[in-house]
Amino acid sequence: EKLAVADELLYRRGNFNGTLDQMICDAQRAVLDAQIALSPGFRWGTSVLPGEAITMDDVMNATAITYPETYVREMTGAEIKLIMEDVADNLFNQDPYYQQGGDMVRAGGLDYVLDPAASMGERISEMRLDNGKPIEANKTYKVAGWATVNSRAPGRPIWEVVADYLRDVKTVRVDKFNAPRLKNVDGNPGIAEYPV
């Protein structure tokens, strides 16, 4: 089934985000009516070229896992930061025995600064909504996500949410790319900044 057309390259690569990940986050925010969306740091899925149809096969290729259920939860700013810090610690802990691998959780509707060289609890800062408002630790936000590990979320599979979004928008363009701004990475040949 042809669901929509890509107005730009939809890809997944890198540790932090890709336009395909952003589309999945945008879909969650739109369909599930959330301020912020979280998506697992997967790096697989076929790229879709500009002008190509985005098919249900493309969506399944990017989202088909055995725990695809979506959720919408109220979370405080402190809880969101804790989630982001926990994932960052899995990736950037100074002790390689504590590095559990994977990629950074993808975030939609949320901009932040990431310092890979900092310690746990200090890597994530300057968290802001897309409208520029700072995330407040005690304030509650509506957060959508999927792929909860070791528990089953109550929502529909992510591929249904993304397909509904694509059928509605018809043409996919990433208007706001939520990649973190990286800090203290000068001279690191393994890190490249995203174009913004």
mmCIF file of C-alpha atoms in Angstrom:
data_model
loop_
_atom_site.group_PDB
_atom_site.id
_atom_site.type_symbol
_atom_site.label_atom_id
_atom_site.label_comp_id
_atom_site.label_asym_id
_atom_site.label_seq_id
_atom_site.Cartn_x
_atom_site.Cartn_y
_atom_site.Cartn_z
ATOM 1 C CA GLU A 1 0.000 0.000 0.000
ATOM 2 C CA LYS A 2 1.300 3.448 -0.948
ATOM 3 C CA LEU A 3 0.738 5.637 2.110
ATOM 4 C CA ALA A 4 2.416 8.947 1.224
ATOM 5 C CA VAL A 5 5.286 10.465 -0.759
ATOM 6 C CA ALA A 6 8.662 11.476 0.648
ATOM 7 C CA ASP A 7 9.455 15.126 -0.008
ATOM 8 C CA GLU A 8 13.024 14.575 1.192
ATOM 9 C CA LEU A 9 15.413 11.729 1.956
ATOM 10 C CA LEU A 10 14.102 9.606 4.837
ATOM 11 C CA TYR A 11 17.010 7.770 6.440
ATOM 12 C CA ARG A 12 18.266 6.189 9.631
ATOM 13 C CA ARG A 13 21.912 6.457 10.528
ATOM 14 C CA GLY A 14 24.054 7.820 13.289
ATOM 15 C CA ASN A 15 23.755 7.623 17.041
ATOM 16 C CA PHE A 16 21.243 10.422 17.582
ATOM 17 C CA ASN A 17 18.516 10.807 14.962
ATOM 18 C CA GLY A 18 17.593 10.502 11.314
ATOM 19 C CA THR A 19 14.776 11.884 9.208
ATOM 20 C CA LEU A 20 13.007 8.490 9.283
ATOM 21 C CA ASP A 21 13.176 8.520 13.092
ATOM 22 C CA GLN A 22 11.905 12.092 13.113
ATOM 23 C CA MET A 23 8.950 11.076 10.927
ATOM 24 C CA ILE A 24 8.098 8.286 13.403
ATOM 25 C CA CYS A 25 8.253 10.789 16.281
ATOM 26 C CA ASP A 26 6.161 13.309 14.320
ATOM 27 C CA ALA A 27 3.586 10.579 13.673
ATOM 28 C CA GLN A 28 3.328 9.737 17.360
ATOM 29 C CA ARG A 29 2.930 13.373 18.344
ATOM 30 C CA ALA A 30 0.232 13.996 15.728
ATOM 31 C CA VAL A 31 -1.799 10.795 16.010
ATOM 32 C CA LEU A 32 -1.445 10.305 19.770
ATOM 33 C CA ASP A 33 -1.728 14.036 20.562
ATOM 34 C CA ALA A 34 1.486 14.364 22.564
ATOM 35 C CA GLN A 35 3.942 17.204 23.179
ATOM 36 C CA ILE A 36 6.998 14.939 23.110
ATOM 37 C CA ALA A 37 7.640 11.609 21.411
ATOM 38 C CA LEU A 38 10.326 9.046 22.207
ATOM 39 C CA SER A 39 11.422 6.375 19.785
ATOM 40 C CA PRO A 40 14.031 3.650 20.296
ATOM 41 C CA GLY A 41 17.500 4.175 18.897
ATOM 42 C CA PHE A 42 17.269 1.700 16.059
ATOM 43 C CA ARG A 43 19.512 2.126 13.036
ATOM 44 C CA TRP A 44 17.826 -0.266 10.617
ATOM 45 C CA GLY A 45 15.251 0.314 7.902
ATOM 46 C CA THR A 46 15.423 1.129 4.219
ATOM 47 C CA SER A 47 15.983 4.731 3.177
ATOM 48 C CA VAL A 48 13.264 6.352 1.066
ATOM 49 C CA LEU A 49 14.444 8.722 -1.663
ATOM 50 C CA PRO A 50 12.829 12.111 -2.334
ATOM 51 C CA GLY A 51 9.809 11.727 -4.603
ATOM 52 C CA GLU A 52 9.382 8.026 -3.810
ATOM 53 C CA ALA A 53 6.232 6.545 -2.370
ATOM 54 C CA ILE A 54 6.394 5.520 1.278
ATOM 55 C CA THR A 55 4.757 2.114 1.389
ATOM 56 C CA MET A 56 3.411 0.001 4.212
ATOM 57 C CA ASP A 57 6.373 -2.267 3.505
ATOM 58 C CA ASP A 58 8.726 0.665 4.266
ATOM 59 C CA VAL A 59 6.907 1.339 7.531
ATOM 60 C CA MET A 60 7.053 -2.321 8.570
ATOM 61 C CA ASN A 61 10.721 -2.453 7.576
ATOM 62 C CA ALA A 62 11.438 0.360 10.058
ATOM 63 C CA THR A 63 9.104 -0.629 12.907
ATOM 64 C CA ALA A 64 8.399 -4.372 12.895
ATOM 65 C CA ILE A 65 9.493 -5.687 16.280
ATOM 66 C CA THR A 66 7.871 -8.033 18.784
ATOM 67 C CA TYR A 67 7.074 -5.233 21.260
ATOM 68 C CA PRO A 68 5.566 -2.524 18.986
ATOM 69 C CA GLU A 69 2.847 -1.219 21.301
ATOM 70 C CA THR A 70 2.571 2.533 21.755
ATOM 71 C CA TYR A 71 1.844 4.454 24.935
ATOM 72 C CA VAL A 72 0.951 7.970 26.010
ATOM 73 C CA ARG A 73 1.935 8.984 29.532
ATOM 74 C CA GLU A 74 2.150 12.071 31.652
ATOM 75 C CA MET A 75 5.790 12.556 32.691
ATOM 76 C CA THR A 76 7.506 15.276 34.623
ATOM 77 C CA GLY A 77 10.475 17.084 33.160
ATOM 78 C CA ALA A 78 12.627 15.330 35.762
ATOM 79 C CA GLU A 79 11.393 11.917 34.583
ATOM 80 C CA ILE A 80 12.101 12.768 30.949
ATOM 81 C CA LYS A 81 15.615 13.914 31.852
ATOM 82 C CA LEU A 82 16.189 10.704 33.842
ATOM 83 C CA ILE A 83 15.209 8.576 30.831
ATOM 84 C CA MET A 84 17.536 10.563 28.564
ATOM 85 C CA GLU A 85 20.384 10.397 31.107
ATOM 86 C CA ASP A 86 19.951 6.632 31.538
ATOM 87 C CA VAL A 87 20.182 5.977 27.800
ATOM 88 C CA ALA A 88 23.154 8.346 27.465
ATOM 89 C CA ASP A 89 24.925 6.500 30.290
ATOM 90 C CA ASN A 90 24.472 3.209 28.415
ATOM 91 C CA LEU A 91 26.334 4.782 25.511
ATOM 92 C CA PHE A 92 28.933 7.078 27.036
ATOM 93 C CA ASN A 93 29.873 5.676 30.447
ATOM 94 C CA GLN A 94 33.633 6.073 30.925
ATOM 95 C CA ASP A 95 33.854 2.447 32.074
ATOM 96 C CA PRO A 96 33.380 0.242 28.987
ATOM 97 C CA TYR A 97 31.955 -2.540 31.156
ATOM 98 C CA TYR A 98 28.962 -0.302 31.865
ATOM 99 C CA GLN A 99 28.422 0.632 28.226
ATOM 100 C CA GLN A 100 25.441 -1.398 27.056
ATOM 101 C CA GLY A 101 25.553 -0.209 23.474
ATOM 102 C CA GLY A 102 22.753 0.875 21.218
ATOM 103 C CA ASP A 103 21.949 4.386 20.110
ATOM 104 C CA MET A 104 20.468 7.419 21.802
ATOM 105 C CA VAL A 105 16.695 7.430 22.146
ATOM 106 C CA ARG A 106 15.179 9.560 19.394
ATOM 107 C CA ALA A 107 13.136 12.503 20.628
ATOM 108 C CA GLY A 108 10.483 14.469 18.783
ATOM 109 C CA GLY A 109 9.286 17.833 20.052
ATOM 110 C CA LEU A 110 12.317 18.056 22.318
ATOM 111 C CA ASP A 111 15.661 19.783 21.780
ATOM 112 C CA TYR A 112 18.554 19.324 24.208
ATOM 113 C CA VAL A 113 22.300 19.555 24.658
ATOM 114 C CA LEU A 114 24.304 16.355 25.165
ATOM 115 C CA ASP A 115 27.793 16.207 26.657
ATOM 116 C CA PRO A 116 29.110 12.643 26.108
ATOM 117 C CA ALA A 117 32.181 13.338 28.286
ATOM 118 C CA ALA A 118 30.136 14.319 31.370
ATOM 119 C CA SER A 119 29.131 11.922 34.128
ATOM 120 C CA MET A 120 25.717 10.339 34.803
ATOM 121 C CA GLY A 121 23.132 12.977 35.566
ATOM 122 C CA GLU A 122 25.180 15.743 33.926
ATOM 123 C CA ARG A 123 25.103 14.763 30.231
ATOM 124 C CA ILE A 124 21.684 16.167 29.300
ATOM 125 C CA SER A 125 20.976 19.894 29.640
ATOM 126 C CA GLU A 126 19.026 22.759 28.084
ATOM 127 C CA MET A 127 15.967 20.621 27.357
ATOM 128 C CA ARG A 128 13.343 22.632 25.454
ATOM 129 C CA LEU A 129 10.069 22.034 23.652
ATOM 130 C CA ASP A 130 9.913 22.855 19.938
ATOM 131 C CA ASN A 131 8.388 26.227 20.809
ATOM 132 C CA GLY A 132 11.551 27.113 22.765
ATOM 133 C CA LYS A 133 10.022 26.813 26.239
ATOM 134 C CA PRO A 134 12.392 25.169 28.742
ATOM 135 C CA ILE A 135 11.420 21.783 30.156
ATOM 136 C CA GLU A 136 10.712 22.312 33.844
ATOM 137 C CA ALA A 137 11.588 19.510 36.279
ATOM 138 C CA ASN A 138 8.282 19.663 38.185
ATOM 139 C CA LYS A 139 6.010 20.355 35.217
ATOM 140 C CA THR A 140 4.068 17.504 33.569
ATOM 141 C CA TYR A 141 4.269 16.786 29.823
ATOM 142 C CA LYS A 142 2.303 14.453 27.572
ATOM 143 C CA VAL A 143 4.809 11.949 26.155
ATOM 144 C CA ALA A 144 4.184 9.289 23.488
ATOM 145 C CA GLY A 145 6.486 6.365 22.874
ATOM 146 C CA TRP A 146 6.751 2.755 21.820
ATOM 147 C CA ALA A 147 8.914 -0.343 22.256
ATOM 148 C CA THR A 148 8.831 -0.568 26.032
ATOM 149 C CA VAL A 149 11.202 -3.317 27.132
ATOM 150 C CA ASN A 150 10.027 -5.922 29.671
ATOM 151 C CA SER A 151 6.470 -4.581 29.784
ATOM 152 C CA ARG A 152 3.512 -4.356 27.461
ATOM 153 C CA ALA A 153 2.122 -0.925 26.611
ATOM 154 C CA PRO A 154 -1.631 -0.546 26.054
ATOM 155 C CA GLY A 155 -1.600 1.213 22.674
ATOM 156 C CA ARG A 156 -1.808 0.188 19.042
ATOM 157 C CA PRO A 157 1.312 -1.062 17.234
ATOM 158 C CA ILE A 158 3.582 1.743 16.060
ATOM 159 C CA TRP A 159 3.176 0.756 12.398
ATOM 160 C CA GLU A 160 -0.571 1.499 12.611
ATOM 161 C CA VAL A 161 0.112 4.913 14.152
ATOM 162 C CA VAL A 162 2.701 5.781 11.477
ATOM 163 C CA ALA A 163 0.451 4.509 8.650
ATOM 164 C CA ASP A 164 -2.462 6.657 9.894
ATOM 165 C CA TYR A 165 -0.173 9.688 9.990
ATOM 166 C CA LEU A 166 1.166 9.071 6.475
ATOM 167 C CA ARG A 167 -2.314 8.567 5.011
ATOM 168 C CA ASP A 168 -3.308 11.898 6.540
ATOM 169 C CA VAL A 169 -0.302 14.066 5.568
ATOM 170 C CA LYS A 170 0.147 12.593 2.056
ATOM 171 C CA THR A 171 3.585 14.260 1.619
ATOM 172 C CA VAL A 172 6.313 13.896 4.254
ATOM 173 C CA ARG A 173 8.666 16.752 4.990
ATOM 174 C CA VAL A 174 10.579 17.055 8.249
ATOM 175 C CA ASP A 175 9.928 20.650 9.266
ATOM 176 C CA LYS A 176 11.799 20.443 12.597
ATOM 177 C CA PHE A 177 14.718 18.051 13.111
ATOM 178 C CA ASN A 178 15.262 17.263 16.807
ATOM 179 C CA ALA A 179 18.929 16.266 16.936
ATOM 180 C CA PRO A 180 20.836 17.135 20.100
ATOM 181 C CA ARG A 181 23.479 19.840 20.123
ATOM 182 C CA LEU A 182 26.701 18.113 21.145
ATOM 183 C CA LYS A 183 29.162 19.551 23.629
ATOM 184 C CA ASN A 184 32.847 18.738 24.286
ATOM 185 C CA VAL A 185 33.286 16.646 21.138
ATOM 186 C CA ASP A 186 35.822 18.821 19.277
ATOM 187 C CA GLY A 187 38.491 16.669 17.673
ATOM 188 C CA ASN A 188 36.537 13.438 18.033
ATOM 189 C CA PRO A 189 36.697 11.856 14.551
ATOM 190 C CA GLY A 190 33.755 9.566 15.352
ATOM 191 C CA ILE A 191 31.290 12.392 15.906
ATOM 192 C CA ALA A 192 29.808 14.576 13.223
ATOM 193 C CA GLU A 193 27.303 17.352 13.865
ATOM 194 C CA TYR A 194 23.942 17.141 12.128
ATOM 195 C CA PRO A 195 23.047 19.921 9.730
ATOM 196 C CA VAL A 196 20.343 22.098 11.227
#
